[in-house]
CSV table of C-alpha atoms in Angstrom, one decimal:
chain,number,residue,atom,x,y,z
A,15,MET,CA,-14.8,110.0,-28.1
A,16,ALA,CA,-18.5,110.8,-28.0
A,17,ASP,CA,-19.5,108.1,-30.5
A,18,ALA,CA,-17.0,105.5,-29.4
A,19,PRO,CA,-18.8,102.2,-28.7
A,20,VAL,CA,-19.1,101.0,-25.1
A,21,PRO,CA,-16.5,98.3,-24.5
A,22,ALA,CA,-17.9,94.8,-23.8
A,23,ILE,CA,-15.4,94.7,-20.9
A,24,SER,CA,-13.4,97.6,-19.5
A,25,VAL,CA,-11.0,97.0,-16.7
A,26,ARG,CA,-9.1,99.9,-15.0
A,27,ASN,CA,-6.0,99.7,-12.9
A,28,ILE,CA,-6.4,96.3,-11.3
A,29,HIS,CA,-4.2,95.6,-8.3
A,30,LYS,CA,-4.1,92.3,-6.4
A,31,SER,CA,-1.9,91.0,-3.7
A,32,PHE,CA,-1.7,87.6,-2.0
A,33,GLY,CA,-0.2,88.3,1.3
A,34,GLN,CA,3.0,90.2,0.8
A,35,HIS,CA,3.2,89.2,-2.9
A,36,GLU,CA,1.8,91.8,-5.3
A,37,VAL,CA,0.6,89.7,-8.2
A,38,LEU,CA,-1.1,92.5,-10.2
A,39,ARG,CA,0.3,96.0,-10.2
A,40,GLY,CA,-2.1,98.1,-12.2
A,41,ILE,CA,-3.5,96.4,-15.3
A,42,SER,CA,-6.1,97.9,-17.6
A,43,LEU,CA,-7.9,96.5,-20.6
A,44,ASP,CA,-10.7,97.4,-23.0
A,45,ALA,CA,-12.3,94.6,-25.0
A,46,HIS,CA,-14.8,95.6,-27.6
A,47,ASP,CA,-17.5,93.4,-29.1
A,48,GLY,CA,-15.9,90.8,-31.3
A,49,ASP,CA,-12.4,91.3,-29.9
A,50,VAL,CA,-10.3,88.2,-29.4
A,51,ILE,CA,-7.5,89.1,-26.9
A,52,SER,CA,-4.8,86.6,-26.0
A,53,ILE,CA,-3.2,87.2,-22.6
A,54,LEU,CA,0.3,85.7,-22.5
A,55,GLY,CA,2.9,85.5,-19.8
A,56,ALA,CA,5.2,83.2,-17.9
A,57,SER,CA,3.7,81.3,-15.0
A,58,GLY,CA,3.4,83.6,-12.0
A,59,SER,CA,3.0,86.6,-14.2
A,60,GLY,CA,-0.5,87.1,-12.9
A,61,LYS,CA,-2.4,86.4,-16.1
A,62,SER,CA,-4.8,83.9,-14.6
A,63,THR,CA,-5.4,86.1,-11.6
A,64,PHE,CA,-6.1,89.0,-13.9
A,65,LEU,CA,-8.7,87.0,-15.7
A,66,ARG,CA,-10.3,85.8,-12.5
A,67,CYS,CA,-10.6,89.4,-11.2
A,68,ILE,CA,-12.8,90.3,-14.2
A,69,ASN,CA,-15.6,88.1,-13.0
A,70,LEU,CA,-14.7,88.6,-9.4
A,71,LEU,CA,-13.6,85.0,-8.7
A,72,GLU,CA,-10.8,87.0,-7.1
A,73,THR,CA,-11.7,90.3,-5.6
A,74,PRO,CA,-9.1,93.0,-6.7
A,75,ASP,CA,-7.6,95.2,-4.1
A,76,GLU,CA,-7.9,98.2,-6.3
A,77,GLY,CA,-9.4,99.0,-9.7
A,78,GLU,CA,-12.7,99.2,-11.6
A,79,ILE,CA,-14.5,96.7,-13.8
A,80,THR,CA,-17.2,97.6,-16.2
A,81,VAL,CA,-19.2,95.1,-18.3
A,82,ALA,CA,-21.2,96.5,-21.2
A,83,GLY,CA,-21.1,99.9,-19.6
A,84,GLU,CA,-22.2,98.7,-16.2
A,85,ALA,CA,-19.7,99.2,-13.4
A,86,ILE,CA,-19.5,96.5,-10.8
A,87,ALA,CA,-20.3,98.3,-7.5
A,88,MET,CA,-17.6,97.9,-4.9
A,89,LYS,CA,-16.8,99.5,-1.6
A,90,ARG,CA,-14.1,99.3,1.0
A,91,ASN,CA,-14.7,97.3,4.1
A,92,ARG,CA,-13.2,98.1,7.5
A,93,MET,CA,-10.0,96.4,6.6
A,94,GLY,CA,-9.6,98.7,3.6
A,95,SER,CA,-10.0,96.0,1.0
A,96,LEU,CA,-12.6,96.1,-1.8
A,97,VAL,CA,-15.8,94.1,-1.6
A,98,PRO,CA,-18.7,94.0,-4.0
A,99,THR,CA,-21.7,96.0,-2.8
A,100,ASP,CA,-24.4,94.0,-4.5
A,101,ARG,CA,-24.0,90.3,-4.6
A,102,LYS,CA,-27.0,90.0,-7.0
A,103,GLN,CA,-25.3,92.3,-9.5
A,104,VAL,CA,-22.1,90.2,-9.3
A,105,ASP,CA,-24.1,87.0,-9.9
A,106,ARG,CA,-25.8,88.6,-12.9
A,107,ILE,CA,-22.6,89.9,-14.4
A,108,ARG,CA,-20.9,86.5,-13.9
A,109,SER,CA,-23.8,84.9,-15.8
A,110,GLU,CA,-23.0,87.3,-18.7
A,111,LEU,CA,-19.3,86.4,-18.7
A,112,ALA,CA,-19.0,82.7,-19.2
A,113,MET,CA,-15.7,81.1,-18.1
A,114,VAL,CA,-13.8,78.1,-19.4
A,115,PHE,CA,-11.3,76.7,-16.9
A,116,GLN,CA,-8.0,74.9,-17.2
A,117,SER,CA,-9.3,71.8,-15.5
A,118,PHE,CA,-12.8,71.9,-17.2
A,119,ASN,CA,-14.6,72.1,-13.9
A,120,LEU,CA,-17.7,70.2,-15.2
A,121,TRP,CA,-20.2,69.2,-12.6
A,122,SER,CA,-19.3,65.6,-12.0
A,123,HIS,CA,-22.7,64.4,-10.8
A,124,MET,CA,-24.5,65.7,-14.0
A,125,THR,CA,-24.4,64.4,-17.5
A,126,VAL,CA,-23.0,66.5,-20.3
A,127,LEU,CA,-26.5,67.7,-21.3
A,128,GLN,CA,-27.4,68.4,-17.6
A,129,ASN,CA,-24.2,70.4,-17.3
A,130,LEU,CA,-25.3,72.5,-20.3
A,131,ILE,CA,-28.8,73.3,-19.2
A,132,GLU,CA,-28.0,73.8,-15.5
A,133,GLY,CA,-27.1,77.5,-15.8
A,134,PRO,CA,-29.7,78.5,-18.4
A,135,VAL,CA,-32.5,76.7,-16.5
A,136,HIS,CA,-31.6,77.6,-12.9
A,137,VAL,CA,-29.6,80.9,-13.2
A,138,LEU,CA,-31.3,82.5,-16.2
A,139,LYS,CA,-34.6,80.8,-15.4
A,140,ARG,CA,-35.4,80.0,-19.0
A,141,PRO,CA,-37.9,77.3,-20.1
A,142,LYS,CA,-36.3,73.9,-19.9
A,143,ALA,CA,-37.5,72.5,-23.2
A,144,GLU,CA,-36.0,75.5,-25.0
A,145,CYS,CA,-32.7,75.1,-23.1
A,146,ILE,CA,-32.5,71.4,-24.0
A,147,ALA,CA,-33.0,72.1,-27.7
A,148,GLU,CA,-30.3,74.8,-27.7
A,149,ALA,CA,-27.9,72.6,-25.7
A,150,GLU,CA,-28.3,69.7,-28.2
A,151,ALA,CA,-27.5,72.1,-31.0
A,152,LEU,CA,-24.4,73.3,-29.1
A,153,LEU,CA,-23.3,69.7,-28.5
A,154,GLU,CA,-23.7,69.0,-32.2
A,155,ARG,CA,-21.5,71.9,-32.9
A,156,VAL,CA,-18.7,70.8,-30.6
A,157,GLY,CA,-19.0,67.3,-31.8
A,158,LEU,CA,-20.5,65.8,-28.6
A,159,ALA,CA,-24.1,65.1,-29.6
A,160,GLU,CA,-23.5,61.4,-29.2
A,161,ARG,CA,-22.1,61.9,-25.6
A,162,ARG,CA,-24.9,64.0,-24.2
A,163,ASN,CA,-25.9,61.4,-21.6
A,164,TYR,CA,-22.3,60.7,-20.5
A,165,TYR,CA,-20.9,61.8,-17.2
A,166,PRO,CA,-17.7,63.9,-17.3
A,167,ALA,CA,-15.7,61.1,-15.8
A,168,HIS,CA,-16.5,59.0,-18.9
A,169,LEU,CA,-15.1,61.5,-21.3
A,170,SER,CA,-11.5,62.3,-22.5
A,171,GLY,CA,-9.9,65.6,-21.5
A,172,GLY,CA,-10.5,67.1,-24.9
A,173,GLN,CA,-14.2,66.0,-24.8
A,174,GLN,CA,-14.6,67.5,-21.3
A,175,GLN,CA,-13.2,70.8,-22.4
A,176,ARG,CA,-15.4,70.9,-25.5
A,177,ALA,CA,-18.4,70.2,-23.2
A,178,ALA,CA,-17.2,73.0,-20.9
A,179,ILE,CA,-17.0,75.4,-23.8
A,180,ALA,CA,-20.5,74.3,-24.9
A,181,ARG,CA,-21.7,74.9,-21.3
A,182,ALA,CA,-20.2,78.4,-21.4
A,183,LEU,CA,-22.0,79.1,-24.8
A,184,ALA,CA,-25.3,77.8,-23.4
A,185,MET,CA,-25.4,80.9,-21.1
A,186,GLN,CA,-25.5,83.1,-24.2
A,187,PRO,CA,-22.7,85.3,-22.7
A,188,LYS,CA,-21.6,88.7,-23.7
A,189,ALA,CA,-18.0,87.6,-23.6
A,190,LEU,CA,-16.1,84.4,-22.9
A,191,LEU,CA,-13.2,84.1,-20.5
A,192,PHE,CA,-10.7,81.3,-21.2
A,193,ASP,CA,-8.3,80.4,-18.4
A,194,GLU,CA,-5.5,78.3,-20.0
A,195,PRO,CA,-8.1,76.0,-21.7
A,196,THR,CA,-5.6,73.7,-23.2
A,197,SER,CA,-2.9,73.5,-20.5
A,198,ALA,CA,-4.3,70.4,-18.8
A,199,LEU,CA,-4.7,68.4,-22.0
A,200,ASP,CA,-2.6,65.8,-23.6
A,201,PRO,CA,-0.8,67.2,-26.7
A,202,GLU,CA,-2.9,65.2,-29.1
A,203,LEU,CA,-6.1,66.6,-27.6
A,204,VAL,CA,-5.2,70.2,-27.8
A,205,GLY,CA,-6.1,70.5,-31.5
A,206,GLU,CA,-9.8,69.6,-31.1
A,207,VAL,CA,-10.3,72.3,-28.5
A,208,LEU,CA,-8.4,75.0,-30.4
A,209,LYS,CA,-10.5,74.2,-33.4
A,210,VAL,CA,-13.7,75.0,-31.5
A,211,MET,CA,-12.1,78.2,-30.1
A,212,ARG,CA,-11.0,79.3,-33.5
A,213,SER,CA,-14.6,78.8,-34.9
A,214,LEU,CA,-15.9,80.9,-32.0
A,215,ALA,CA,-13.4,83.7,-32.9
A,216,GLU,CA,-14.4,83.5,-36.5
A,217,GLU,CA,-18.1,84.1,-35.7
A,218,GLY,CA,-17.2,87.3,-33.9
A,219,ARG,CA,-17.4,86.2,-30.2
A,220,THR,CA,-15.8,88.5,-27.6
A,221,MET,CA,-13.0,86.4,-26.1
A,222,LEU,CA,-10.3,86.9,-23.5
A,223,VAL,CA,-7.9,83.9,-23.7
A,224,VAL,CA,-5.2,83.3,-21.2
A,225,THR,CA,-3.0,80.8,-23.0
A,226,HIS,CA,0.4,79.3,-23.8
A,227,GLU,CA,-0.6,78.5,-27.4
A,228,MET,CA,1.5,80.8,-29.4
A,229,ALA,CA,0.0,79.8,-32.7
A,230,PHE,CA,-3.5,80.6,-31.4
A,231,ALA,CA,-2.3,84.0,-30.1
A,232,ARG,CA,-0.6,84.8,-33.3
A,233,ASN,CA,-3.0,83.5,-35.9
A,234,VAL,CA,-6.5,83.8,-34.2
A,235,SER,CA,-6.4,86.8,-31.8
A,236,ASP,CA,-6.8,90.4,-32.8
A,237,ARG,CA,-4.7,91.5,-29.9
A,238,VAL,CA,-2.0,90.1,-27.7
A,239,MET,CA,-1.2,91.3,-24.2
A,240,PHE,CA,2.0,90.1,-22.5
A,241,LEU,CA,2.1,90.3,-18.7
A,242,HIS,CA,5.3,90.3,-16.8
A,243,GLU,CA,5.5,90.5,-13.0
A,244,GLY,CA,2.0,92.0,-12.7
A,245,VAL,CA,2.3,94.7,-15.4
A,246,VAL,CA,1.5,94.9,-19.1
A,247,GLU,CA,4.9,94.5,-20.6
A,248,ALA,CA,3.8,94.4,-24.3
A,249,ASP,CA,0.5,95.0,-26.0
A,250,GLY,CA,-0.5,95.1,-29.6
A,251,ALA,CA,-1.7,93.4,-32.7
A,252,PRO,CA,-0.1,90.0,-33.2
A,253,GLU,CA,1.4,90.8,-36.5
A,254,ASP,CA,3.3,93.8,-35.0
A,255,ILE,CA,4.1,92.4,-31.6
A,256,PHE,CA,5.4,89.0,-32.8
A,257,THR,CA,7.7,90.5,-35.4
A,258,ASN,CA,9.1,93.6,-33.8
A,259,SER,CA,8.3,94.1,-30.2
A,260,ASP,CA,10.1,96.8,-28.2
A,261,SER,CA,10.1,94.4,-25.2
A,262,GLU,CA,13.3,92.4,-24.8
A,263,ARG,CA,11.4,90.2,-22.3
A,264,PHE,CA,8.6,89.4,-24.8
A,265,ARG,CA,11.2,88.5,-27.5
A,266,GLN,CA,12.8,86.2,-25.0
A,267,PHE,CA,9.5,84.7,-24.0
A,268,ILE,CA,8.4,83.8,-27.6
A,269,GLY,CA,12.0,82.8,-28.3
A,270,GLY,CA,11.6,80.1,-25.7
A,271,PHE,CA,8.6,78.7,-27.6
A,272,GLN,CA,10.3,78.7,-30.9
A,273,ALA,CA,13.3,76.8,-29.7
B,27,MET,CA,-29.9,22.0,25.7
B,28,ASP,CA,-32.8,20.8,23.6
B,29,PHE,CA,-33.7,22.6,20.4
B,30,ASP,CA,-37.2,23.8,21.3
B,31,VAL,CA,-38.8,25.1,18.1
B,32,ALA,CA,-42.0,25.9,19.7
B,33,PHE,CA,-40.3,28.1,22.3
B,34,LEU,CA,-38.1,29.8,19.7
B,35,LEU,CA,-41.2,30.6,17.7
B,36,SER,CA,-43.2,32.0,20.6
B,37,THR,CA,-40.2,34.1,21.6
B,38,PHE,CA,-39.8,35.3,18.1
B,39,VAL,CA,-43.5,36.4,18.0
B,40,LYS,CA,-43.1,38.2,21.4
B,41,LEU,CA,-39.9,40.0,20.3
B,42,VAL,CA,-41.4,41.0,16.9
B,43,ALA,CA,-44.2,42.7,18.9
B,44,ALA,CA,-41.4,44.9,20.3
B,45,VAL,CA,-40.0,45.8,16.9
B,46,PRO,CA,-42.2,48.8,16.4
B,47,MET,CA,-40.8,50.3,19.6
B,48,THR,CA,-37.2,49.7,18.4
B,49,LEU,CA,-38.0,51.2,15.0
B,50,GLY,CA,-39.8,54.1,16.6
B,51,LEU,CA,-36.8,54.9,18.8
B,52,PHE,CA,-34.5,54.5,15.8
B,53,ALA,CA,-36.5,56.6,13.3
B,54,ALA,CA,-37.3,59.4,15.8
B,55,SER,CA,-33.7,59.7,17.0
B,56,VAL,CA,-32.0,59.4,13.6
B,57,SER,CA,-34.2,62.1,12.0
B,58,LEU,CA,-34.1,64.4,15.0
B,59,GLY,CA,-30.4,63.9,15.2
B,60,ALA,CA,-30.0,64.7,11.5
B,61,LEU,CA,-31.8,68.0,11.9
B,62,LEU,CA,-29.6,68.8,14.9
B,63,ALA,CA,-26.5,67.8,12.9
B,64,LEU,CA,-27.4,70.1,10.1
B,65,GLY,CA,-27.4,73.0,12.5
B,66,ILE,CA,-24.1,71.9,14.1
B,67,THR,CA,-22.5,71.4,10.7
B,68,TYR,CA,-23.6,74.9,9.7
B,69,CYS,CA,-22.1,76.3,12.9
B,70,ARG,CA,-18.9,74.3,12.3
B,71,VAL,CA,-18.4,75.2,8.6
B,72,SER,CA,-19.8,78.6,8.0
B,73,GLY,CA,-20.6,80.2,11.4
B,74,GLY,CA,-18.3,82.7,13.0
B,75,PRO,CA,-15.5,81.7,15.4
B,76,LEU,CA,-17.9,81.5,18.4
B,77,LEU,CA,-20.4,79.2,16.7
B,78,SER,CA,-17.5,77.0,15.4
B,79,VAL,CA,-16.2,76.6,18.9
B,80,PHE,CA,-19.6,75.7,20.2
B,81,ALA,CA,-20.0,73.1,17.4
B,82,ARG,CA,-16.5,71.6,18.1
B,83,ALA,CA,-17.3,71.4,21.8
B,84,TYR,CA,-20.7,69.7,21.2
B,85,ILE,CA,-19.1,67.1,18.9
B,86,PHE,CA,-16.3,66.5,21.4
B,87,VAL,CA,-18.6,66.0,24.3
B,88,PHE,CA,-21.2,63.8,22.6
B,89,ARG,CA,-18.8,61.6,20.7
B,90,GLY,CA,-16.3,61.5,23.6
B,91,SER,CA,-18.6,60.2,26.4
B,92,PRO,CA,-20.6,57.0,26.7
B,93,LEU,CA,-24.1,57.1,25.3
B,94,LEU,CA,-25.4,55.1,28.2
B,95,ILE,CA,-24.2,57.7,30.7
B,96,GLN,CA,-25.7,60.5,28.6
B,97,MET,CA,-29.0,58.6,28.7
B,98,PHE,CA,-28.8,58.1,32.5
B,99,LEU,CA,-28.0,61.7,33.0
B,100,ILE,CA,-31.0,62.8,31.0
B,101,TYR,CA,-33.5,60.3,32.4
B,102,TYR,CA,-32.3,60.0,36.0
B,103,GLY,CA,-30.2,63.1,36.4
B,104,LEU,CA,-32.3,66.0,35.1
B,105,GLY,CA,-35.3,65.0,37.1
B,106,GLN,CA,-33.5,65.8,40.3
B,107,PHE,CA,-33.6,69.5,39.6
B,108,PRO,CA,-36.9,71.1,40.6
B,109,ALA,CA,-36.4,73.7,37.9
B,110,VAL,CA,-36.5,71.0,35.3
B,111,ARG,CA,-39.5,69.3,36.9
B,112,HIS,CA,-41.4,72.6,36.8
B,113,SER,CA,-40.3,73.5,33.3
B,114,LEU,CA,-41.9,73.2,29.9
B,115,PHE,CA,-39.7,70.2,29.1
B,116,TRP,CA,-40.9,68.0,32.0
B,117,PRO,CA,-43.5,66.1,30.1
B,118,VAL,CA,-40.8,65.1,27.7
B,119,LEU,CA,-38.1,64.4,30.3
B,120,ARG,CA,-40.2,62.3,32.6
B,121,ASP,CA,-41.2,59.9,29.8
B,122,PRO,CA,-38.7,57.1,29.2
B,123,PHE,CA,-39.3,56.8,25.5
B,124,SER,CA,-38.8,60.5,24.8
B,125,CYS,CA,-35.8,60.6,27.1
B,126,ALA,CA,-34.2,57.8,25.2
B,127,VAL,CA,-35.0,59.5,21.9
B,128,VAL,CA,-33.5,62.8,23.1
B,129,ALA,CA,-30.3,61.0,24.3
B,130,LEU,CA,-29.9,59.0,21.1
B,131,ALA,CA,-30.6,62.1,19.0
B,132,LEU,CA,-28.1,64.3,20.9
B,133,CYS,CA,-25.5,61.6,20.5
B,134,THR,CA,-25.9,60.7,16.9
B,135,ALA,CA,-26.1,64.5,16.0
B,136,GLY,CA,-22.4,64.7,17.0
B,137,TYR,CA,-21.4,61.8,14.8
B,138,GLN,CA,-23.7,62.9,11.9
B,139,ALA,CA,-22.3,66.4,12.0
B,140,GLU,CA,-18.8,65.1,11.5
B,141,ILE,CA,-20.0,62.9,8.6
B,142,MET,CA,-21.7,65.8,7.0
B,143,ARG,CA,-18.6,68.0,7.3
B,144,GLY,CA,-16.6,65.2,5.7
B,145,GLY,CA,-19.1,65.1,2.8
B,146,LEU,CA,-18.9,68.9,2.3
B,147,GLN,CA,-15.1,68.9,2.4
B,148,ALA,CA,-15.1,66.2,-0.4
B,149,VAL,CA,-16.9,68.6,-2.8
B,150,PRO,CA,-14.2,69.6,-5.4
B,151,ALA,CA,-13.5,73.4,-5.1
B,152,ARG,CA,-13.4,73.4,-8.9
B,153,GLU,CA,-17.0,72.5,-9.3
B,154,ILE,CA,-18.0,75.1,-6.8
B,155,GLU,CA,-16.0,77.7,-8.7
B,156,ALA,CA,-17.7,76.7,-11.9
B,157,GLY,CA,-21.1,77.4,-10.2
B,158,ARG,CA,-20.0,80.8,-8.9
B,159,ALA,CA,-18.6,81.7,-12.4
B,160,ALA,CA,-22.0,80.8,-13.9
B,161,GLY,CA,-23.7,83.3,-11.6
B,162,MET,CA,-25.3,81.0,-9.1
B,163,SER,CA,-26.4,82.5,-5.9
B,164,ARG,CA,-25.1,80.8,-2.7
B,165,LEU,CA,-28.4,79.0,-2.1
B,166,LEU,CA,-28.6,77.7,-5.7
B,167,LEU,CA,-25.0,76.6,-5.5
B,168,PHE,CA,-25.7,74.7,-2.4
B,169,ARG,CA,-28.9,73.1,-3.6
B,170,ARG,CA,-27.7,72.1,-7.1
B,171,ILE,CA,-24.0,71.5,-6.7
B,172,ILE,CA,-22.7,71.2,-3.2
B,173,ALA,CA,-25.5,69.2,-1.5
B,174,PRO,CA,-25.9,66.5,-4.1
B,175,ILE,CA,-22.1,65.8,-4.3
B,176,ALA,CA,-21.7,66.0,-0.5
B,177,ILE,CA,-24.6,63.6,0.2
B,178,ARG,CA,-23.2,61.1,-2.2
B,179,GLN,CA,-19.7,61.4,-0.6
B,180,ALA,CA,-21.2,61.1,2.9
B,181,LEU,CA,-23.5,58.1,2.3
B,182,PRO,CA,-21.1,55.2,3.1
B,183,ALA,CA,-20.2,56.7,6.5
B,184,TYR,CA,-23.7,57.7,7.1
B,185,SER,CA,-25.0,54.2,6.6
B,186,THR,CA,-22.6,52.9,9.2
B,187,GLU,CA,-23.9,55.5,11.6
B,188,VAL,CA,-27.5,54.5,10.9
B,189,ILE,CA,-26.7,50.8,11.6
B,190,LEU,CA,-25.0,51.8,14.8
B,191,MET,CA,-28.1,53.7,15.8
B,192,VAL,CA,-30.3,50.6,15.3
B,193,LYS,CA,-28.1,48.8,17.8
B,194,SER,CA,-27.9,51.7,20.2
B,195,THR,CA,-31.6,51.6,20.7
B,196,ALA,CA,-30.9,48.6,22.9
B,197,LEU,CA,-29.6,50.9,25.6
B,198,ALA,CA,-33.1,52.3,25.9
B,199,SER,CA,-34.0,49.1,27.7
B,200,LEU,CA,-32.0,50.4,30.7
B,201,VAL,CA,-34.3,53.4,31.1
B,202,THR,CA,-37.3,51.0,31.0
B,203,VAL,CA,-38.3,51.3,27.4
B,204,TRP,CA,-39.7,47.9,26.3
B,205,GLU,CA,-38.1,47.6,22.9
B,206,VAL,CA,-36.6,44.3,21.6
B,207,THR,CA,-33.7,44.0,24.0
B,208,GLY,CA,-35.7,45.1,27.0
B,209,THR,CA,-38.5,42.6,26.1
B,210,ALA,CA,-35.9,39.9,25.6
B,211,GLN,CA,-34.5,40.5,29.1
B,212,ARG,CA,-38.0,40.4,30.6
B,213,LEU,CA,-38.6,37.0,28.8
B,214,ILE,CA,-35.2,35.7,30.2
B,215,SER,CA,-36.1,36.7,33.7
B,216,GLN,CA,-39.4,34.7,33.3
B,217,THR,CA,-37.9,31.6,31.6
B,218,TYR,CA,-34.1,31.7,32.4
B,219,ARG,CA,-33.5,30.6,28.8
B,220,THR,CA,-30.8,33.3,28.1
B,221,MET,CA,-29.2,31.7,25.0
B,222,GLU,CA,-32.4,31.1,23.0
B,223,VAL,CA,-34.0,34.4,23.7
B,224,PHE,CA,-30.9,36.4,22.9
B,225,LEU,CA,-30.3,34.4,19.8
B,226,VAL,CA,-33.7,35.3,18.6
B,227,ALA,CA,-33.2,38.9,19.5
B,228,THR,CA,-29.9,38.9,17.5
B,229,LEU,CA,-31.7,37.5,14.5
B,230,ILE,CA,-34.3,40.3,14.7
B,231,TYR,CA,-31.6,43.0,14.8
B,232,LEU,CA,-29.8,41.3,11.9
B,233,LEU,CA,-33.0,41.3,9.9
B,234,ILE,CA,-33.7,45.0,10.5
B,235,ASN,CA,-30.1,45.9,9.6
B,236,PHE,CA,-30.1,43.7,6.5
B,237,ILE,CA,-33.0,45.7,5.2
B,238,ILE,CA,-31.4,49.0,6.1
B,239,VAL,CA,-28.1,48.0,4.5
B,240,ARG,CA,-29.9,47.1,1.3
B,241,LEU,CA,-31.8,50.4,1.3
B,242,MET,CA,-28.6,52.4,1.8
B,243,ALA,CA,-26.8,50.4,-0.9
B,244,LEU,CA,-29.7,51.1,-3.3
B,245,ALA,CA,-29.6,54.8,-2.5
B,246,GLU,CA,-25.8,54.8,-3.1
B,247,TYR,CA,-26.3,53.1,-6.4
B,248,ARG,CA,-29.0,55.5,-7.5
B,249,LEU,CA,-26.9,58.5,-6.6
B,250,SER,CA,-23.7,57.5,-8.3
B,251,PRO,CA,-24.1,56.7,-12.0
B,252,HIS,CA,-21.2,59.1,-12.6
B,253,LEU,CA,-18.8,57.0,-10.5
B,254,ARG,CA,-19.5,53.7,-12.2
B,255,GLU,CA,-17.9,52.2,-15.3
B,256,ARG,CA,-18.5,54.1,-18.5
B,257,PRO,CA,-21.7,52.9,-20.2
B,258,ASP,CA,-21.5,50.8,-23.3
B,259,PRO,CA,-21.2,53.4,-26.1
B,260,ALA,CA,-23.2,51.2,-28.5
B,261,SER,CA,-26.2,51.0,-26.2
B,262,SER,CA,-26.3,54.5,-24.7
B,263,GLY,CA,-25.0,56.7,-27.5
B,264,GLY,CA,-28.3,57.7,-28.9
B,265,ARG,CA,-30.4,57.4,-25.8
B,266,GLN,CA,-32.7,60.2,-25.0
B,267,GLY,CA,-34.3,61.5,-21.9
B,268,GLU,CA,-33.1,60.9,-18.4
B,269,ILE,CA,-32.8,64.6,-17.7
B,270,HIS,CA,-33.4,65.4,-14.1
B,271,GLY,CA,-34.5,69.0,-13.2
C-alpha cells in the first residue's frame, strides 16, 4: 500500500436522502489518474446524485470526499447534517473537477468563446490573452472554431454540448464529471459528442461518466459501476461485467438495451 | 376657441423652464428608489424570515396605498410631531422638493423591488449551477452570471416603472413643487386657458417619455444579442474580437 498512487478522486461511504427517500446508501469509489469510469443505473438509481455529491452540488449526509489527496473539510451542523467547513476550499476543488451537464448549462448571455474563458479568467485569474488562445485551440478541437462568436441559443444541442465540454477542458481540470451528457440530445447528434468524449478518454483524461450509452461504457471505459437503489450492485472491467456478471439485475438492465 | 400660436409658444417656453425640476424629481427619486429596492430585494430573497417579512410588508404598504396620500403624510403629516421637527431629518422634511423625492422614492422602491425579484427568479437554475460547478464564489456568480441575466429579464418591466415615475412627479405639484404640472396650473389660474396649457404640458411629458422609451429600448437591444435571431453564418463565421471582460 505504501507506494500506491494517490487516487485522483476518492469517495467513501456516501449517503444521501431527499426527505424520507434514501437515494444513496453507502457508495465508495476510487478513480486513479487516467481512469474512465462509467456509472450506469436505471433512472432513480442515484447515479446523478452520486456524481453531484463529488463536487458538492449536493451535500452528502454522510461520507468523505478526497480529491488528489485533499479531503474536503466537512462538519456537522446543529441539525446533524454535513456542511462544508471552508467555502473557499469547496470552490477551489470544484474548479479542479469540471462538470458537463445533461442540459449543457452554457451561460446564455455569453458567446461560446466567452463561455470558455469565463472560468479561466475570473475563477482561475489567468491572463485573458492566454485564455483566449487556449479557448480557440479547444474550440478547434471540438469542431466549433467557426462558431466562437455564437450565442448558445444559436447552436444545435450537439454543438452546445461540445462547447460545454470545451468549457470544462478550459479549466484544465484534474478530472471531468459527465452527468448524462448525451441524454438530452436528438439521436443523430449523440455521435458527435461521444466522439469528443472518446478522444478525451484516449488521451488519458480522468473521467467519471454517468450515462445510458452502453456502447461507450463497454468500449471506452476502463471500469463500469452499476448502481441500483442507492448501492453498487455490480462493479468491474467492462469486458468482465458485460459478459458474465454475478448480478441478475445488471444482466436484466443491459438486456433491456440489447432488445 | 382660436388657435393662438403665440400663446402656445409662450406657454411652451414657460413650461420648458420647469422641465429641469421635473427631471430632477424623476432622477433623484428613481435612483434613490433603486438603491432602496436593492436592499429590499436582498431582504426578500436572501435574508432570514424576519427580513423577508419586513420586505413583504414594505412592498405591500407602498404598492397598496395611493402615492398622493403617502406624499401628504410625509409633507403635511410628519411635521406635526415635535420630535420630527427637532430631529436630524427636519431640514429634509420641511422642504417640499426633498419631501416629494422621499415619497416618490419610497413608493417606487416597492415596485422596483418586485421587478428585481422577478428578474432574479427568471435566471435559469442550470446556469447558476454551472457557475457553482466551475468554482465561482457567491459574489463572482452574482456579478458575472446572475446580475447580467436578471437585469436583461427585468428591463421591460423596469422601463414601464420608469415611465410611470415621470408621470408621478406631477403629484409633487400638490406639495408646492413648481415642476411642469404645477407651473401649468399656475399659468391656468392666471389665464384661464385650461385646454391649451394642459395640451402643451402633455406634449412636454410625451417628449420626455419618448426619449426615455428610446433609451430603454436601446439598452434592451444592447443587452440581448443572445435573444435575437441567429446571425448570418456567412458574415459572422470568421469574425474576431467582441470579447467583453
